[in-house]
PDB file of C-alpha atoms and ligand atoms in Angstrom:
ATOM      1  CA  MET U 251     121.486  76.437  73.902  1.00 83.00           C
ATOM      2  CA  LEU U 252     120.803  79.771  75.562  1.00 92.00           C
ATOM      3  CA  SER U 253     122.115  80.369  79.073  1.00 96.00           C
ATOM      4  CA  CYS U 254     119.750  81.291  81.903  1.00 97.00           C
ATOM      5  CA  LYS U 255     121.225  84.799  81.864  1.00 95.00           C
ATOM      6  CA  GLU U 256     120.377  85.171  78.171  1.00 95.00           C
ATOM      7  CA  VAL U 257     116.855  83.923  78.791  1.00 97.00           C
ATOM      8  CA  ALA U 258     116.382  86.377  81.680  1.00 96.00           C
ATOM      9  CA  THR U 259     117.541  89.266  79.470  1.00 94.00           C
ATOM     10  CA  ARG U 260     114.868  88.374  76.917  1.00 96.00           C
ATOM     11  CA  ALA U 261     112.050  87.742  79.411  1.00 97.00           C
ATOM     12  CA  SER U 262     110.213  91.011  78.701  1.00 96.00           C
ATOM     13  CA  ALA U 263     110.613  90.656  74.943  1.00 96.00           C
ATOM     14  CA  LEU U 264     109.191  87.128  75.202  1.00 97.00           C
ATOM     15  CA  ILE U 265     106.093  88.028  77.198  1.00 97.00           C
ATOM     16  CA  ASP U 266     105.520  91.203  75.135  1.00 95.00           C
ATOM     17  CA  GLY U 267     105.583  89.089  71.952  1.00 95.00           C
ATOM     18  CA  GLU U 268     108.526  90.910  70.405  1.00 94.00           C
ATOM     19  CA  LEU U 269     110.766  87.965  69.561  1.00 96.00           C
ATOM     20  CA  SER U 270     110.967  86.205  66.223  1.00 96.00           C
ATOM     21  CA  THR U 271     109.335  82.793  66.016  1.00 97.00           C
ATOM     22  CA  TRP U 272     112.781  81.167  66.103  1.00 96.00           C
ATOM     23  CA  GLU U 273     113.978  83.136  69.140  1.00 96.00           C
ATOM     24  CA  ALA U 274     110.739  82.479  71.012  1.00 97.00           C
ATOM     25  CA  LEU U 275     111.020  78.761  70.229  1.00 97.00           C
ATOM     26  CA  GLN U 276     114.593  78.611  71.561  1.00 96.00           C
ATOM     27  CA  ILE U 277     113.464  80.223  74.792  1.00 97.00           C
ATOM     28  CA  ARG U 278     110.440  77.954  75.145  1.00 97.00           C
ATOM     29  CA  LEU U 279     112.728  74.931  74.758  1.00 97.00           C
ATOM     30  CA  HIS U 280     114.921  76.286  77.541  1.00 97.00           C
ATOM     31  CA  LEU U 281     111.902  76.982  79.773  1.00 98.00           C
ATOM     32  CA  ALA U 282     110.632  73.443  79.291  1.00 97.00           C
ATOM     33  CA  MET U 283     113.876  72.142  80.798  1.00 97.00           C
ATOM     34  CA  CYS U 284     114.758  74.857  83.312  1.00 97.00           C
ATOM     35  CA  LYS U 285     112.540  75.419  86.330  1.00 97.00           C
ATOM     36  CA  GLY U 286     114.489  78.521  87.434  1.00 97.00           C
ATOM     37  CA  CYS U 287     113.917  80.372  84.171  1.00 98.00           C
ATOM     38  CA  ASP U 288     110.322  79.208  83.966  1.00 97.00           C
ATOM     39  CA  ARG U 289     109.686  80.694  87.420  1.00 97.00           C
ATOM     40  CA  PHE U 290     111.585  83.864  86.566  1.00 98.00           C
ATOM     41  CA  VAL U 291     109.556  84.482  83.412  1.00 98.00           C
ATOM     42  CA  GLY U 292     106.437  83.951  85.534  1.00 97.00           C
ATOM     43  CA  GLN U 293     107.671  86.584  87.994  1.00 97.00           C
ATOM     44  CA  ILE U 294     108.288  89.102  85.199  1.00 97.00           C
ATOM     45  CA  ARG U 295     104.840  88.388  83.750  1.00 97.00           C
ATOM     46  CA  THR U 296     103.248  88.993  87.176  1.00 96.00           C
ATOM     47  CA  THR U 297     105.302  92.182  87.552  1.00 97.00           C
ATOM     48  CA  ARG U 298     104.180  93.410  84.136  1.00 96.00           C
ATOM     49  CA  ASP U 299     100.534  92.727  84.966  1.00 95.00           C
ATOM     50  CA  LEU U 300     100.844  94.502  88.328  1.00 95.00           C
ATOM     51  CA  THR U 301     102.448  97.599  86.795  1.00 94.00           C
ATOM     52  CA  GLU U 302      99.655  97.718  84.222  1.00 92.00           C
ATOM     53  CA  THR U 303      96.994  97.499  86.921  1.00 86.00           C
ATOM     54  CA  ILE U 304      96.096 101.114  87.335  1.00 74.00           C
ATOM     55  CA  ALA U 305      94.952 102.223  90.736  1.00 70.00           C
ATOM     56  CA  ALA U 306      91.605 103.998  90.577  1.00 72.00           C
ATOM     57  CA  PRO U 307      92.228 107.749  90.383  1.00 75.00           C
ATOM     58  CA  GLU U 308      92.114 109.428  93.756  1.00 75.00           C
ATOM     59  CA  PRO U 309      88.979 111.488  94.317  1.00 81.00           C
ATOM     60  CA  LEU U 310      89.683 115.209  94.155  1.00 86.00           C
ATOM     61  CA  ASP U 311      90.363 116.700  97.566  1.00 88.00           C
ATOM     62  CA  GLU U 312      90.081 120.304  98.684  1.00 90.00           C
ATOM     63  CA  ALA U 313      93.666 121.082  97.665  1.00 88.00           C
ATOM     64  CA  ASP U 314      92.979 119.759  94.160  1.00 90.00           C
ATOM     65  CA  ASN U 315      89.840 121.847  93.877  1.00 91.00           C
ATOM     66  CA  GLY U 316      91.869 124.889  94.905  1.00 92.00           C
ATOM     67  CA  ARG U 317      94.505 124.110  92.283  1.00 91.00           C
ATOM     68  CA  ILE U 318      91.885 123.597  89.598  1.00 93.00           C
ATOM     69  CA  SER U 319      90.293 126.942  90.455  1.00 92.00           C
ATOM     70  CA  ALA U 320      93.729 128.605  90.340  1.00 90.00           C
ATOM     71  CA  ILE U 321      94.438 127.112  86.910  1.00 91.00           C
ATOM     72  CA  LEU U 322      91.074 128.163  85.503  1.00 89.00           C
ATOM     73  CA  SER U 323      91.282 131.672  86.983  1.00 87.00           C
ATOM     74  CA  GLN U 324      94.733 132.204  85.416  1.00 83.00           C
ATOM     75  CA  LEU U 325      93.186 131.457  82.065  1.00 80.00           C
ATOM     76  CA  ASP U 326      90.308 133.858  82.597  1.00 76.00           C
ATOM     77  CA  GLU U 327      92.776 136.616  83.430  1.00 73.00           C
ATOM     78  CA  GLY U 328      94.755 135.817  80.295  1.00 66.00           C
ATOM     79  CA  LYS U 329      91.618 136.039  78.176  1.00 64.00           C
ATOM     80  CA  GLN U 330      90.561 139.363  79.689  1.00 64.00           C
ATOM     81  CA  GLN U 331      94.010 140.833  79.106  1.00 60.00           C
ATOM     82  CA  GLY U 332      94.104 139.488  75.577  1.00 50.00           C
ATOM     83  CA  GLY U 333      90.627 140.622  74.549  1.00 42.00           C
TER      84      GLY U 333
ATOM     85  CA  MET Q 120      91.464 114.227  64.204  1.00 42.00           C
ATOM     86  CA  GLY Q 121      94.120 111.670  63.385  1.00 47.00           C
ATOM     87  CA  LYS Q 122      94.614 109.227  66.214  1.00 50.00           C
ATOM     88  CA  ALA Q 123      92.203 110.859  68.608  1.00 51.00           C
ATOM     89  CA  ASP Q 124      88.991 108.941  69.033  1.00 70.00           C
ATOM     90  CA  ALA Q 125      85.505 110.445  69.181  1.00 77.00           C
ATOM     91  CA  ASP Q 126      85.456 110.733  72.995  1.00 84.00           C
ATOM     92  CA  GLU Q 127      88.733 112.572  72.893  1.00 88.00           C
ATOM     93  CA  THR Q 128      87.458 114.972  70.228  1.00 89.00           C
ATOM     94  CA  GLU Q 129      84.490 115.772  72.421  1.00 92.00           C
ATOM     95  CA  LEU Q 130      86.705 116.222  75.478  1.00 93.00           C
ATOM     96  CA  VAL Q 131      88.946 118.614  73.561  1.00 94.00           C
ATOM     97  CA  GLN Q 132      85.941 120.691  72.515  1.00 93.00           C
ATOM     98  CA  LEU Q 133      84.753 120.881  76.125  1.00 94.00           C
ATOM     99  CA  LEU Q 134      88.219 121.938  77.277  1.00 94.00           C
ATOM    100  CA  VAL Q 135      88.372 124.625  74.586  1.00 93.00           C
ATOM    101  CA  ALA Q 136      85.032 125.902  75.895  1.00 91.00           C
ATOM    102  CA  GLY Q 137      86.487 126.049  79.435  1.00 89.00           C
ATOM    103  CA  ASP Q 138      84.139 123.376  80.823  1.00 92.00           C
ATOM    104  CA  ARG Q 139      85.112 122.794  84.458  1.00 93.00           C
ATOM    105  CA  PRO Q 140      83.741 119.229  84.889  1.00 94.00           C
ATOM    106  CA  ALA Q 141      85.619 118.129  81.754  1.00 95.00           C
ATOM    107  CA  PHE Q 142      88.804 119.668  83.115  1.00 95.00           C
ATOM    108  CA  GLU Q 143      88.284 118.027  86.516  1.00 94.00           C
ATOM    109  CA  ARG Q 144      87.917 114.671  84.797  1.00 92.00           C
ATOM    110  CA  ILE Q 145      91.161 114.904  82.844  1.00 94.00           C
ATOM    111  CA  TYR Q 146      93.019 116.442  85.786  1.00 95.00           C
ATOM    112  CA  ARG Q 147      91.972 113.551  87.992  1.00 92.00           C
ATOM    113  CA  LYS Q 148      93.034 111.054  85.355  1.00 91.00           C
ATOM    114  CA  HIS Q 149      96.550 112.390  84.794  1.00 94.00           C
ATOM    115  CA  ASN Q 150      97.658 114.781  87.544  1.00 95.00           C
ATOM    116  CA  ALA Q 151      99.190 112.201  89.892  1.00 92.00           C
ATOM    117  CA  ALA Q 152     101.113 110.620  87.003  1.00 93.00           C
ATOM    118  CA  LEU Q 153     102.307 114.045  85.815  1.00 96.00           C
ATOM    119  CA  ILE Q 154     103.723 114.743  89.275  1.00 95.00           C
ATOM    120  CA  ARG Q 155     105.335 111.292  89.501  1.00 93.00           C
ATOM    121  CA  VAL Q 156     107.055 111.687  86.129  1.00 95.00           C
ATOM    122  CA  ALA Q 157     108.195 115.235  86.973  1.00 96.00           C
ATOM    123  CA  THR Q 158     109.516 114.151  90.377  1.00 93.00           C
ATOM    124  CA  GLY Q 159     112.093 112.000  88.595  1.00 88.00           C
ATOM    125  CA  ILE Q 160     113.333 115.001  86.617  1.00 93.00           C
ATOM    126  CA  VAL Q 161     113.301 118.052  88.911  1.00 93.00           C
ATOM    127  CA  ALA Q 162     114.840 118.322  92.366  1.00 86.00           C
ATOM    128  CA  SER Q 163     111.831 118.166  94.654  1.00 93.00           C
ATOM    129  CA  ARG Q 164     108.226 117.085  94.940  1.00 93.00           C
ATOM    130  CA  ALA Q 165     107.165 120.730  95.461  1.00 95.00           C
ATOM    131  CA  THR Q 166     108.817 121.747  92.193  1.00 96.00           C
ATOM    132  CA  ALA Q 167     107.231 118.773  90.436  1.00 96.00           C
ATOM    133  CA  GLU Q 168     103.802 119.949  91.598  1.00 95.00           C
ATOM    134  CA  GLU Q 169     104.523 123.418  90.215  1.00 96.00           C
ATOM    135  CA  VAL Q 170     105.611 121.933  86.903  1.00 97.00           C
ATOM    136  CA  ALA Q 171     102.383 119.918  86.729  1.00 97.00           C
ATOM    137  CA  GLN Q 172     100.380 123.055  87.499  1.00 96.00           C
ATOM    138  CA  ASP Q 173     102.201 125.006  84.742  1.00 96.00           C
ATOM    139  CA  THR Q 174     101.560 122.102  82.393  1.00 98.00           C
ATOM    140  CA  TRP Q 175      97.802 122.274  82.971  1.00 97.00           C
ATOM    141  CA  ILE Q 176      97.774 126.015  82.317  1.00 96.00           C
ATOM    142  CA  ALA Q 177      99.671 125.464  79.056  1.00 96.00           C
ATOM    143  CA  VAL Q 178      97.315 122.629  78.128  1.00 97.00           C
ATOM    144  CA  LEU Q 179      94.217 124.777  78.539  1.00 95.00           C
ATOM    145  CA  LYS Q 180      95.814 127.784  76.815  1.00 94.00           C
ATOM    146  CA  ASN Q 181      96.787 125.729  73.799  1.00 95.00           C
ATOM    147  CA  VAL Q 182      94.162 123.018  73.586  1.00 95.00           C
ATOM    148  CA  ALA Q 183      92.357 124.870  70.773  1.00 93.00           C
ATOM    149  CA  SER Q 184      95.401 124.271  68.579  1.00 93.00           C
ATOM    150  CA  PHE Q 185      95.686 120.565  69.540  1.00 93.00           C
ATOM    151  CA  GLU Q 186      95.550 118.774  66.208  1.00 87.00           C
ATOM    152  CA  GLY Q 187      95.256 115.175  67.336  1.00 87.00           C
ATOM    153  CA  ARG Q 188      98.506 114.065  65.740  1.00 87.00           C
ATOM    154  CA  SER Q 189      99.238 112.348  69.028  1.00 89.00           C
ATOM    155  CA  SER Q 190      96.815 111.249  71.727  1.00 93.00           C
ATOM    156  CA  LEU Q 191      95.695 113.981  74.105  1.00 95.00           C
ATOM    157  CA  ALA Q 192      97.559 112.244  76.953  1.00 95.00           C
ATOM    158  CA  GLY Q 193     100.709 112.051  74.815  1.00 95.00           C
ATOM    159  CA  TRP Q 194     100.450 115.762  74.060  1.00 96.00           C
ATOM    160  CA  ILE Q 195      99.974 116.634  77.761  1.00 97.00           C
ATOM    161  CA  PHE Q 196     102.987 114.533  78.797  1.00 97.00           C
ATOM    162  CA  SER Q 197     105.172 116.048  76.089  1.00 96.00           C
ATOM    163  CA  ILE Q 198     104.373 119.507  77.500  1.00 97.00           C
ATOM    164  CA  LEU Q 199     105.207 118.245  81.001  1.00 98.00           C
ATOM    165  CA  ILE Q 200     108.520 116.705  79.957  1.00 96.00           C
ATOM    166  CA  ASN Q 201     109.589 119.920  78.187  1.00 96.00           C
ATOM    167  CA  LYS Q 202     108.682 122.039  81.196  1.00 97.00           C
ATOM    168  CA  ALA Q 203     110.335 119.656  83.665  1.00 96.00           C
ATOM    169  CA  ARG Q 204     113.504 119.500  81.589  1.00 94.00           C
ATOM    170  CA  SER Q 205     113.856 123.258  81.301  1.00 94.00           C
ATOM    171  CA  ARG Q 206     113.184 123.560  85.020  1.00 95.00           C
ATOM    172  CA  ALA Q 207     115.863 120.930  85.714  1.00 94.00           C
ATOM    173  CA  ALA Q 208     118.283 122.795  83.433  1.00 93.00           C
ATOM    174  CA  ARG Q 209     117.681 125.988  85.445  1.00 93.00           C
ATOM    175  CA  GLU Q 210     118.400 123.965  88.590  1.00 90.00           C
ATOM    176  CA  GLY Q 211     121.671 122.901  86.964  1.00 90.00           C
ATOM    177  CA  ARG Q 212     120.536 119.307  86.565  1.00 86.00           C
ATOM    178  CA  PHE Q 213     120.932 117.358  83.361  1.00 81.00           C
ATOM    179  CA  VAL Q 214     118.460 114.536  82.896  1.00 81.00           C
ATOM    180  CA  SER Q 215     119.031 111.982  80.185  1.00 80.00           C
ATOM    181  CA  PHE Q 216     116.416 109.468  79.122  1.00 82.00           C
ATOM    182  CA  ASP Q 217     118.676 107.067  77.291  1.00 76.00           C
ATOM    183  CA  GLY Q 218     119.384 105.145  80.489  1.00 68.00           C
ATOM    184  CA  GLU Q 219     123.116 105.078  79.823  1.00 65.00           C
ATOM    185  CA  GLY Q 220     125.218 104.026  82.755  1.00 63.00           C
ATOM    186  CA  GLU Q 221     122.312 102.282  84.427  1.00 61.00           C
ATOM    187  CA  ASP Q 222     122.800  98.596  84.896  1.00 66.00           C
ATOM    188  CA  ASP Q 223     120.194  95.976  85.495  1.00 69.00           C
ATOM    189  CA  ASN Q 224     120.216  94.506  88.978  1.00 75.00           C
ATOM    190  CA  LEU Q 225     120.346  90.919  87.871  1.00 86.00           C
ATOM    191  CA  ALA Q 226     124.006  90.439  86.918  1.00 83.00           C
ATOM    192  CA  ALA Q 227     124.904  89.026  90.343  1.00 89.00           C
ATOM    193  CA  ALA Q 228     122.185  86.365  90.113  1.00 92.00           C
ATOM    194  CA  PHE Q 229     124.217  84.205  87.689  1.00 94.00           C
ATOM    195  CA  ASP Q 230     127.400  82.169  87.914  1.00 94.00           C
ATOM    196  CA  GLY Q 231     130.251  82.425  85.414  1.00 92.00           C
ATOM    197  CA  ARG Q 232     128.425  80.174  82.965  1.00 94.00           C
ATOM    198  CA  GLY Q 233     125.225  82.218  83.060  1.00 94.00           C
ATOM    199  CA  ARG Q 234     123.273  79.813  85.273  1.00 95.00           C
ATOM    200  CA  TRP Q 235     121.142  80.825  88.277  1.00 97.00           C
ATOM    201  CA  LYS Q 236     123.144  80.818  91.514  1.00 96.00           C
ATOM    202  CA  ASP Q 237     119.878  80.515  93.449  1.00 95.00           C
ATOM    203  CA  MET Q 238     116.714  79.128  91.969  1.00 95.00           C
ATOM    204  CA  PRO Q 239     114.072  81.890  91.602  1.00 96.00           C
ATOM    205  CA  ASP Q 240     111.048  81.402  93.836  1.00 94.00           C
ATOM    206  CA  LEU Q 241     107.672  80.386  92.574  1.00 94.00           C
ATOM    207  CA  TRP Q 242     105.367  83.356  93.184  1.00 94.00           C
ATOM    208  CA  GLU Q 243     101.928  82.183  94.064  1.00 86.00           C
ATOM    209  CA  GLU Q 244      98.809  84.299  94.241  1.00 84.00           C
ATOM    210  CA  VAL Q 245     100.427  87.668  93.879  1.00 90.00           C
ATOM    211  CA  THR Q 246      97.355  89.835  93.462  1.00 91.00           C
ATOM    212  CA  PRO Q 247      97.255  93.654  93.684  1.00 91.00           C
ATOM    213  CA  GLU Q 248      95.267  93.421  96.944  1.00 91.00           C
ATOM    214  CA  ARG Q 249      97.471  90.898  98.714  1.00 92.00           C
ATOM    215  CA  ILE Q 250      99.111  92.298 101.856  1.00 93.00           C
ATOM    216  CA  LEU Q 251     102.875  91.852 102.211  1.00 92.00           C
ATOM    217  CA  ALA Q 252     104.767  93.406 105.112  1.00 91.00           C
ATOM    218  CA  GLY Q 253     101.747  95.459 106.098  1.00 93.00           C
ATOM    219  CA  ARG Q 254     101.024  97.021 102.713  1.00 94.00           C
ATOM    220  CA  SER Q 255      99.185  95.959  99.587  1.00 93.00           C
ATOM    221  CA  VAL Q 256     101.179  94.661  96.631  1.00 94.00           C
ATOM    222  CA  MET Q 257      99.907  97.688  94.657  1.00 93.00           C
ATOM    223  CA  ASP Q 258     101.414 100.046  97.242  1.00 93.00           C
ATOM    224  CA  HIS Q 259     104.728  98.187  97.070  1.00 95.00           C
ATOM    225  CA  VAL Q 260     104.709  98.461  93.272  1.00 95.00           C
ATOM    226  CA  ALA Q 261     103.990 102.211  93.488  1.00 93.00           C
ATOM    227  CA  ALA Q 262     106.805 102.656  96.031  1.00 94.00           C
ATOM    228  CA  ALA Q 263     109.240 100.698  93.843  1.00 95.00           C
ATOM    229  CA  ILE Q 264     108.362 102.904  90.841  1.00 94.00           C
ATOM    230  CA  GLU Q 265     109.145 106.002  92.951  1.00 91.00           C
ATOM    231  CA  THR Q 266     112.721 104.781  93.417  1.00 92.00           C
ATOM    232  CA  LEU Q 267     113.441 104.167  89.709  1.00 92.00           C
ATOM    233  CA  PRO Q 268     115.810 106.461  87.774  1.00 90.00           C
ATOM    234  CA  ALA Q 269     114.023 109.123  85.675  1.00 91.00           C
ATOM    235  CA  ALA Q 270     114.214 107.237  82.378  1.00 93.00           C
ATOM    236  CA  GLN Q 271     112.859 103.926  83.689  1.00 94.00           C
ATOM    237  CA  ARG Q 272     110.236 105.678  85.769  1.00 94.00           C
ATOM    238  CA  SER Q 273     109.002 107.762  82.815  1.00 95.00           C
ATOM    239  CA  VAL Q 274     108.809 104.752  80.516  1.00 96.00           C
ATOM    240  CA  ILE Q 275     106.891 102.591  82.979  1.00 95.00           C
ATOM    241  CA  ILE Q 276     104.414 105.345  83.865  1.00 95.00           C
ATOM    242  CA  LEU Q 277     103.805 106.452  80.274  1.00 95.00           C
ATOM    243  CA  ARG Q 278     103.788 103.046  78.614  1.00 94.00           C
ATOM    244  CA  ALA Q 279     102.417 100.678  81.258  1.00 92.00           C
ATOM    245  CA  GLN Q 280     100.235 102.918  83.399  1.00 90.00           C
ATOM    246  CA  GLN Q 281      99.044 105.679  81.108  1.00 91.00           C
ATOM    247  CA  GLY Q 282      98.841 103.295  78.151  1.00 89.00           C
ATOM    248  CA  LEU Q 283     100.574 105.504  75.572  1.00 93.00           C
ATOM    249  CA  GLU Q 284     101.652 103.880  72.307  1.00 94.00           C
ATOM    250  CA  ALA Q 285     105.317 102.830  72.127  1.00 94.00           C
ATOM    251  CA  GLU Q 286     106.085 105.327  69.359  1.00 95.00           C
ATOM    252  CA  GLU Q 287     104.529 108.171  71.357  1.00 96.00           C
ATOM    253  CA  VAL Q 288     106.627 107.338  74.416  1.00 96.00           C
ATOM    254  CA  CYS Q 289     109.773 107.298  72.259  1.00 96.00           C
ATOM    255  CA  GLU Q 290     108.934 110.638  70.690  1.00 95.00           C
ATOM    256  CA  ILE Q 291     108.127 112.318  74.000  1.00 95.00           C
ATOM    257  CA  LEU Q 292     111.343 111.111  75.646  1.00 95.00           C
ATOM    258  CA  GLY Q 293     113.511 111.342  72.518  1.00 94.00           C
ATOM    259  CA  ILE Q 294     114.675 107.734  72.655  1.00 95.00           C
ATOM    260  CA  SER Q 295     114.697 104.810  70.228  1.00 95.00           C
ATOM    261  CA  GLU Q 296     112.213 101.974  70.475  1.00 94.00           C
ATOM    262  CA  GLY Q 297     115.009  99.526  71.343  1.00 93.00           C
ATOM    263  CA  ASN Q 298     116.101 101.838  74.120  1.00 93.00           C
ATOM    264  CA  MET Q 299     112.560 102.092  75.433  1.00 95.00           C
ATOM    265  CA  ARG Q 300     112.236  98.301  75.606  1.00 94.00           C
ATOM    266  CA  VAL Q 301     115.488  98.005  77.551  1.00 93.00           C
ATOM    267  CA  LEU Q 302     114.270 100.670  80.000  1.00 95.00           C
ATOM    268  CA  LEU Q 303     110.916  98.934  80.402  1.00 95.00           C
ATOM    269  CA  HIS Q 304     112.643  95.600  81.081  1.00 95.00           C
ATOM    270  CA  ARG Q 305     115.014  97.162  83.634  1.00 95.00           C
ATOM    271  CA  ALA Q 306     112.113  98.860  85.374  1.00 96.00           C
ATOM    272  CA  ARG Q 307     110.298  95.532  85.631  1.00 96.00           C
ATOM    273  CA  LEU Q 308     113.471  93.841  86.947  1.00 96.00           C
ATOM    274  CA  ALA Q 309     113.811  96.449  89.679  1.00 95.00           C
ATOM    275  CA  ILE Q 310     110.154  96.145  90.696  1.00 96.00           C
ATOM    276  CA  ARG Q 311     110.378  92.345  90.571  1.00 96.00           C
ATOM    277  CA  THR Q 312     113.415  92.427  92.872  1.00 94.00           C
ATOM    278  CA  ALA Q 313     111.616  94.725  95.320  1.00 95.00           C
ATOM    279  CA  LEU Q 314     108.628  92.360  95.423  1.00 95.00           C
ATOM    280  CA  ASP Q 315     110.789  89.237  95.597  1.00 93.00           C
ATOM    281  CA  GLY Q 316     112.409  90.574  98.766  1.00 90.00           C
ATOM    282  CA  LEU Q 317     108.960  90.621 100.421  1.00 90.00           C
ATOM    283  CA  MET Q 318     107.737  87.168  99.438  1.00 84.00           C
TER     284      MET Q 318
HETATM  285 ZN1   ZN J 114     117.474  78.638  82.684  1.00 94.02          ZN
END
């Protein structure tokens, strides 16, 4: 039987669906009997979901608009020099 | 155009034509992430902002030759990583993405037989909006990502937040897929530990 440490190491692989059927089954057996690991895998799943929740992009502020203008003007200069 | 979808093809054409609204859209989508990835590689936030700025100039200069062999986002981040790395080299910093020498922060949680010393807590109702210690969970996650080493930070931003394919992330960072998965797991462990301390 896998130790809790071994289960914890494989937590991401389990929730990302990267384990073989046999490996996943061994872990699920452990989780059925071990509350600590079951909770830990739940924590990693929540963490994954939170990191994949993308904050809405910030609206452009004045500084951004200035930077965008600077970027675009550099390109115009390059084109004039080139052509 | 290979992997690029129809929307992306249209966006590329608008960028080639120098369309400002199209550029504003893509800038807004990626600029903060570009700076966050670069901040892990170069010495300061100010330098990271410069690197992001240089990246956008290179993107617009070269977008006509973008062939769609990667996603547009993947192409933009590969330009950023190259620029940030050469900037770091000029600063005398060497940044490796293989994560060597970094340990996960969980080793101390187990006894000699690999069992939990303390039972992990049951996290209930951890939503992005929930307030813990005066800040939203989302803000805590963002702050935890800021403290990750460059390799873990790059992997979690590119793979989890910008949604790049695994193989693209590996190519951009020059790491193996196995390595990327280890980095992603370690990043999650670090963020999980930061959140667990607040529960
Ligand atoms: Zn266990």
